[in-house]
Amino acid sequence: MSISNVEIADIFTRLAELLEIQGYNHFKIIAYKNAAREIAYLGNSIAKMVEEGDDISKLPSIGSRIAKKIVEIVKTGKLNKLEKLQKKFPPHILDLLKVEGIGPKRAKILYDALHISSLEDLMKAAQEHKIRELGGFSDKIEQKILDKTMFAKKIGKRFMYSVAEPHVNAILAYMQKTEGILKVLIAGSFRRKKDTVGDLDMVATSKNPKKVIDYFVKYPDIKDIVLHGDTRSTIILKSNIQVDFRCVQAKSYGSALHYFMGSRYHVLAIRKLAVERDLKINEYGIFRGKQDITGSCEKDIYKTMGFSYIQPELRENRGELEASKEGKLPHLINREDMRGDLHMHTTYSDGQNSIEEMAEAAKKLGYKYVAITDHSKHLSIVHGMDEKKLRLQLDEIDRINEKLKDITILKSIEVDILEDGSLAMSDSLLKELDLVVAGVHDKFNLSAKQQTKRILKAMENPYFSILAHPTGRLINQREPYSLDMEELFKETVQKGCFLEINAQPKRLDLNDIYEKMAKDLGVKFAISTDSHNMQSLNYMRYGIYQARRGWVEKGNVINTLSLDKLKEILKR
DNA sequence: GCCGTTTTCGGCCCGACTGTTTTCAGTCG
């Protein structure tokens, strides 16, 4: 199988980090890191591009030298330059960089002087007080390293958006009670609605920032205070989530918010453009020489730089600056645009509520229709429906529809796509449904070619409507199965089918990168909650957040349509 | 190593906090 973008990116990241420890040219290291990021965020398979003879040196951050290295990686599975470099270091040396307070310089000193090459070595050396004897280290640094080493071993993963959400709300509520605080907001990847967050970034304004920071570090849920300065603090919550808090004067609010909103790459790109125009942008404002032009309002930054306002969800330096300049930014979809939910379960399979309860709950959310999509009977799904049970369900839906007002229940199913690409329910029954949601629930390890073929074969069934959770990933739990995404997207359009944006916080599948790629190829989506009870119908917001990150507009989503228009578009 | 309405060479974002440095290096975001 071809090497994945993530694996190629990882090679360049390792290369950059090892070169950093070696003390290599700083800007070359940045170039490798930029390339790694670019590759990781690319929707198209870079290996496939190489195999098809595309000129990858035209991609941003990838020039002739790195392109050559990528070709080598695709052809041989490895990079000779990295292989040679790795021989100079022990295998786990890069783990040292995961420890807060240890960067490349200190890692090199620790390795050269004490032959420390893993977190275990590091902890042992600290316990034996060998580190304090090194030049540039002290007993205080040694203690810090000891504490942080234990922490580095425990974490190292990102948190799901939905896990961070209650913490954000609690901290905001706490900080709003601070005396003298003017504004307090969440920024960073959370505000940009990324599916996972590494840490939380918060910004506040006050005439007395120090007082606000001093209040912040007394937040009751704190496990550890990493930094405690006059305008800034970093803490670790008991749940191991890191929170960076920054407080500035009101006149710098917009600039500070913009900076801490990120992404780094978006902010960096704007700062570079500012330099070209003899301006300087930092957290405090936009400066021409020493004169502060603006800073109190985020919108002013974009205006000053000649851009229209860019929504936080788009700030990844993935084309939003160009689109803004050309007036081609998308009108991002909102929760209010949604008229129905097309994927949910009831007690007919593994759901917890009845059909009627689900429909009533959906009505309260303002929906005009829902599709009931219980599982088909198949080995991998417990309590799936056979034909007899589905028949019973269809009759019950008819009865409820006669009774209900202001909402329509659509007949559907979440049917398994079997390994050979057939659907686990007879066509004669599928034919009676308003729509068919189909998904892969087993055999995740097929090759990209086989898995793609399996799904495309299923789409040939004339009753196939929506592909559920297209890549099957579970955040922090299961990798997506291998697929040729470009082919999937093209064929989806060609065959008149649709792709789901599954709003379960654990899934968020498709992800933002694929959403944008699919949208550009003309794919239309259904944003659905895959609810198993009434409460999780509220997960719709997570789906909307991800869709917005993928540049998705109302017109790209079929469950924003009226019931009549939806039925029309579902006809194949 | 990348990049370029001018430039194929010479730039490459900018600032806070920590420690113990009496003027700054290392790290982080």
GROMACS .gro file of N, CA and C in nm, chain A residues 262-351:
model
  270
  262GLY      N    1  -0.516   3.225   1.642
  262GLY     CA    2  -0.440   3.143   1.549
  262GLY      C    3  -0.517   3.122   1.420
  263SER      N    4  -0.491   3.016   1.341
  263SER     CA    5  -0.382   2.928   1.375
  263SER      C    6  -0.249   3.000   1.358
  264ARG      N    7  -0.147   2.942   1.412
  264ARG     CA    8  -0.013   2.997   1.398
  264ARG      C    9   0.016   3.036   1.254
  265TYR      N   10  -0.027   2.949   1.162
  265TYR     CA   11   0.009   2.965   1.022
  265TYR      C   12  -0.068   3.079   0.957
  266HIS      N   13  -0.190   3.096   1.001
  266HIS     CA   14  -0.270   3.207   0.953
  266HIS      C   15  -0.209   3.338   1.003
  267VAL      N   16  -0.178   3.343   1.130
  267VAL     CA   17  -0.122   3.464   1.191
  267VAL      C   18   0.013   3.496   1.128
  268LEU      N   19   0.093   3.392   1.111
  268LEU     CA   20   0.225   3.410   1.052
  268LEU      C   21   0.216   3.470   0.912
  269ALA      N   22   0.123   3.418   0.834
  269ALA     CA   23   0.107   3.465   0.696
  269ALA      C   24   0.071   3.613   0.695
  270ILE      N   25  -0.016   3.653   0.787
  270ILE     CA   26  -0.056   3.794   0.792
  270ILE      C   27   0.060   3.882   0.838
  271ARG      N   28   0.135   3.832   0.936
  271ARG     CA   29   0.249   3.911   0.984
  271ARG      C   30   0.352   3.931   0.874
  272LYS      N   31   0.372   3.828   0.794
  272LYS     CA   32   0.466   3.840   0.683
  272LYS      C   33   0.420   3.947   0.585
  273LEU      N   34   0.291   3.944   0.554
  273LEU     CA   35   0.236   4.044   0.462
  273LEU      C   36   0.252   4.185   0.519
  274ALA      N   37   0.238   4.195   0.651
  274ALA     CA   38   0.253   4.324   0.717
  274ALA      C   39   0.396   4.376   0.700
  275VAL      N   40   0.493   4.287   0.718
  275VAL     CA   41   0.633   4.326   0.705
  275VAL      C   42   0.660   4.381   0.564
  276GLU      N   43   0.599   4.317   0.465
  276GLU     CA   44   0.617   4.365   0.327
  276GLU      C   45   0.565   4.507   0.309
  277ARG      N   46   0.471   4.544   0.394
  277ARG     CA   47   0.414   4.679   0.384
  277ARG      C   48   0.469   4.771   0.490
  278ASP      N   49   0.586   4.736   0.544
  278ASP     CA   50   0.653   4.817   0.648
  278ASP      C   51   0.566   4.835   0.772
  279LEU      N   52   0.485   4.734   0.800
  279LEU     CA   53   0.405   4.737   0.922
  279LEU      C   54   0.453   4.625   1.013
  280LYS      N   55   0.420   4.637   1.140
  280LYS     CA   56   0.452   4.529   1.233
  280LYS      C   57   0.327   4.491   1.310
  281ILE      N   58   0.293   4.363   1.309
  281ILE     CA   59   0.176   4.318   1.385
  281ILE      C   60   0.225   4.233   1.502
  282ASN      N   61   0.181   4.266   1.620
  282ASN     CA   62   0.206   4.179   1.735
  282ASN      C   63   0.079   4.173   1.820
  283GLU      N   64   0.090   4.119   1.940
  283GLU     CA   65  -0.030   4.101   2.023
  283GLU      C   66  -0.093   4.233   2.066
  284TYR      N   67  -0.017   4.343   2.048
  284TYR     CA   68  -0.064   4.470   2.104
  284TYR      C   69  -0.125   4.563   2.001
  285GLY      N   70  -0.102   4.535   1.875
  285GLY     CA   71  -0.159   4.623   1.774
  285GLY      C   72  -0.086   4.610   1.642
  286ILE      N   73  -0.123   4.701   1.550
  286ILE     CA   74  -0.050   4.712   1.423
  286ILE      C   75   0.030   4.841   1.428
  287PHE      N   76   0.158   4.831   1.400
  287PHE     CA   77   0.244   4.948   1.416
  287PHE      C   78   0.310   4.989   1.286
  288ARG      N   79   0.306   5.122   1.261
  288ARG     CA   80   0.388   5.178   1.154
  288ARG      C   81   0.495   5.257   1.227
  289GLY      N   82   0.618   5.208   1.224
  289GLY     CA   83   0.722   5.264   1.311
  289GLY      C   84   0.678   5.242   1.454
  290LYS      N   85   0.670   5.351   1.530
  290LYS     CA   86   0.626   5.335   1.669
  290LYS      C   87   0.479   5.371   1.686
  291GLN      N   88   0.418   5.413   1.574
  291GLN     CA   89   0.279   5.457   1.584
  291GLN      C   90   0.184   5.338   1.580
  292ASP      N   91   0.098   5.332   1.679
  292ASP     CA   92  -0.001   5.225   1.689
  292ASP      C   93  -0.121   5.261   1.601
  293ILE      N   94  -0.141   5.185   1.493
  293ILE     CA   95  -0.250   5.217   1.401
  293ILE      C   96  -0.383   5.164   1.453
  294THR      N   97  -0.382   5.038   1.497
  294THR     CA   98  -0.508   4.979   1.543
  294THR      C   99  -0.480   4.856   1.628
  295GLY      N  100  -0.575   4.813   1.705
  295GLY     CA  101  -0.552   4.695   1.788
  295GLY      C  102  -0.672   4.656   1.871
  296SER      N  103  -0.768   4.747   1.885
  296SER     CA  104  -0.876   4.720   1.979
  296SER      C  105  -0.984   4.628   1.919
  297CYS      N  106  -0.987   4.617   1.786
  297CYS     CA  107  -1.093   4.538   1.723
  297CYS      C  108  -1.031   4.444   1.621
  298GLU      N  109  -1.070   4.317   1.629
  298GLU     CA  110  -1.013   4.217   1.539
  298GLU      C  111  -1.040   4.250   1.392
  299LYS      N  112  -1.159   4.299   1.365
  299LYS     CA  113  -1.196   4.328   1.225
  299LYS      C  114  -1.104   4.432   1.164
  300ASP      N  115  -1.054   4.525   1.247
  300ASP     CA  116  -0.966   4.631   1.196
  300ASP      C  117  -0.836   4.575   1.140
  301ILE      N  118  -0.791   4.464   1.197
  301ILE     CA  119  -0.666   4.405   1.149
  301ILE      C  120  -0.684   4.361   1.004
  302TYR      N  121  -0.795   4.293   0.979
  302TYR     CA  122  -0.820   4.247   0.842
  302TYR      C  123  -0.839   4.366   0.748
  303LYS      N  124  -0.912   4.464   0.796
  303LYS     CA  125  -0.940   4.582   0.714
  303LYS      C  126  -0.809   4.654   0.679
  304THR      N  127  -0.727   4.675   0.780
  304THR     CA  128  -0.600   4.745   0.758
  304THR      C  129  -0.513   4.670   0.657
  305MET      N  130  -0.520   4.538   0.662
  305MET     CA  131  -0.437   4.459   0.571
  305MET      C  132  -0.506   4.433   0.436
  306GLY      N  133  -0.623   4.491   0.418
  306GLY     CA  134  -0.690   4.478   0.289
  306GLY      C  135  -0.771   4.350   0.272
  307PHE      N  136  -0.811   4.289   0.384
  307PHE     CA  137  -0.891   4.167   0.377
  307PHE      C  138  -1.031   4.193   0.431
  308SER      N  139  -1.128   4.115   0.383
  308SER     CA  140  -1.256   4.114   0.452
  308SER      C  141  -1.241   4.020   0.572
  309TYR      N  142  -1.331   4.035   0.668
  309TYR     CA  143  -1.321   3.957   0.792
  309TYR      C  144  -1.322   3.806   0.763
  310ILE      N  145  -1.236   3.734   0.828
  310ILE     CA  146  -1.227   3.589   0.808
  310ILE      C  147  -1.272   3.518   0.935
  311GLN      N  148  -1.372   3.431   0.921
  311GLN     CA  149  -1.424   3.357   1.036
  311GLN      C  150  -1.315   3.270   1.098
  312PRO      N  151  -1.314   3.258   1.232
  312PRO     CA  152  -1.210   3.178   1.298
  312PRO      C  153  -1.195   3.037   1.242
  313GLU      N  154  -1.307   2.973   1.205
  313GLU     CA  155  -1.300   2.835   1.156
  313GLU      C  156  -1.215   2.820   1.030
  314LEU      N  157  -1.198   2.930   0.958
  314LEU     CA  158  -1.125   2.922   0.830
  314LEU      C  159  -0.977   2.956   0.844
  315ARG      N  160  -0.936   2.997   0.963
  315ARG     CA  161  -0.800   3.053   0.976
  315ARG      C  162  -0.694   2.945   0.990
  316GLU      N  163  -0.661   2.883   0.879
  316GLU     CA  164  -0.560   2.777   0.879
  316GLU      C  165  -0.452   2.801   0.774
  317ASN      N  166  -0.460   2.915   0.708
  317ASN     CA  167  -0.373   2.941   0.591
  317ASN      C  168  -0.387   2.829   0.489
  318ARG      N  169  -0.510   2.797   0.459
  318ARG     CA  170  -0.539   2.699   0.355
  318ARG      C  171  -0.620   2.765   0.245
  319GLY      N  172  -0.582   2.888   0.211
  319GLY     CA  173  -0.650   2.955   0.100
  319GLY      C  174  -0.748   3.063   0.143
  320GLU      N  175  -0.768   3.080   0.274
  320GLU     CA  176  -0.868   3.179   0.317
  320GLU      C  177  -0.822   3.323   0.292
  321LEU      N  178  -0.691   3.346   0.297
  321LEU     CA  179  -0.643   3.484   0.274
  321LEU      C  180  -0.666   3.524   0.129
  322GLU      N  181  -0.634   3.432   0.039
  322GLU     CA  182  -0.655   3.458  -0.104
  322GLU      C  183  -0.804   3.477  -0.131
  323ALA      N  184  -0.886   3.388  -0.075
  323ALA     CA  185  -1.031   3.396  -0.097
  323ALA      C  186  -1.087   3.527  -0.043
  324SER      N  187  -1.035   3.570   0.070
  324SER     CA  188  -1.082   3.694   0.131
  324SER      C  189  -1.051   3.812   0.039
  325LYS      N  190  -0.929   3.814  -0.012
  325LYS     CA  191  -0.886   3.923  -0.100
  325LYS      C  192  -0.972   3.928  -0.227
  326GLU      N  193  -1.009   3.811  -0.277
  326GLU     CA  194  -1.086   3.805  -0.401
  326GLU      C  195  -1.237   3.810  -0.377
  327GLY      N  196  -1.276   3.828  -0.252
  327GLY     CA  197  -1.419   3.832  -0.221
  327GLY      C  198  -1.486   3.698  -0.242
  328LYS      N  199  -1.410   3.589  -0.224
  328LYS     CA  200  -1.465   3.456  -0.250
  328LYS      C  201  -1.475   3.370  -0.124
  329LEU      N  202  -1.481   3.434  -0.009
  329LEU     CA  203  -1.498   3.356   0.114
  329LEU      C  204  -1.636   3.291   0.115
  330PRO      N  205  -1.645   3.169   0.169
  330PRO     CA  206  -1.776   3.103   0.173
  330PRO      C  207  -1.868   3.166   0.278
  331HIS      N  208  -1.998   3.156   0.253
  331HIS     CA  209  -2.096   3.193   0.356
  331HIS      C  210  -2.123   3.068   0.437
  332LEU      N  211  -2.055   3.055   0.547
  332LEU     CA  212  -2.056   2.929   0.621
  332LEU      C  213  -2.194   2.894   0.675
  333ILE      N  214  -2.220   2.765   0.675
  333ILE     CA  215  -2.348   2.714   0.722
  333ILE      C  216  -2.367   2.742   0.871
  334ASN      N  217  -2.491   2.762   0.914
  334ASN     CA  218  -2.524   2.782   1.055
  334ASN      C  219  -2.621   2.674   1.103
  335ARG      N  220  -2.628   2.658   1.233
  335ARG     CA  221  -2.721   2.562   1.292
  335ARG      C  222  -2.866   2.593   1.249
  336GLU      N  223  -2.897   2.722   1.237
  336GLU     CA  224  -3.034   2.763   1.202
  336GLU      C  225  -3.072   2.721   1.060
  337ASP      N  226  -2.976   2.689   0.977
  337ASP     CA  227  -3.006   2.647   0.840
  337ASP      C  228  -3.062   2.505   0.833
  338MET      N  229  -3.046   2.430   0.941
  338MET     CA  230  -3.080   2.288   0.937
  338MET      C  231  -3.231   2.267   0.953
  339ARG      N  232  -3.287   2.184   0.864
  339ARG     CA  233  -3.432   2.158   0.872
  339ARG      C  234  -3.463   2.014   0.913
  340GLY      N  235  -3.362   1.934   0.928
  340GLY     CA  236  -3.388   1.797   0.968
  340GLY      C  237  -3.260   1.721   1.001
  341ASP      N  238  -3.280   1.602   1.054
  341ASP     CA  239  -3.167   1.518   1.093
  341ASP      C  240  -3.191   1.381   1.027
  342LEU      N  241  -3.092   1.333   0.954
  342LEU     CA  242  -3.116   1.216   0.869
  342LEU      C  243  -3.048   1.088   0.916
  343HIS      N  244  -3.011   1.082   1.043
  343HIS     CA  245  -2.948   0.958   1.093
  343HIS      C  246  -2.971   0.949   1.243
  344MET      N  247  -3.057   0.855   1.284
  344MET     CA  248  -3.079   0.836   1.428
  344MET      C  249  -3.137   0.696   1.453
  345HIS      N  250  -3.115   0.649   1.574
  345HIS     CA  251  -3.155   0.513   1.610
  345HIS      C  252  -3.264   0.515   1.717
  346THR      N  253  -3.341   0.408   1.720
  346THR     CA  254  -3.448   0.395   1.820
  346THR      C  255  -3.436   0.258   1.886
  347THR      N  256  -3.535   0.226   1.967
  347THR     CA  257  -3.533   0.096   2.036
  347THR      C  258  -3.550  -0.021   1.938
  348TYR      N  259  -3.576   0.010   1.810
  348TYR     CA  260  -3.582  -0.097   1.709
  348TYR      C  261  -3.443  -0.159   1.687
  349SER      N  262  -3.335  -0.081   1.715
  349SER     CA  263  -3.202  -0.144   1.716
  349SER      C  264  -3.131  -0.104   1.845
  350ASP      N  265  -3.024  -0.028   1.839
  350ASP     CA  266  -2.948  -0.001   1.963
  350ASP      C  267  -2.974   0.136   2.023
  351GLY      N  268  -3.086   0.201   1.984
  351GLY     CA  269  -3.119   0.331   2.044
  351GLY      C  270  -3.193   0.316   2.176
   0.00000   0.00000   0.00000
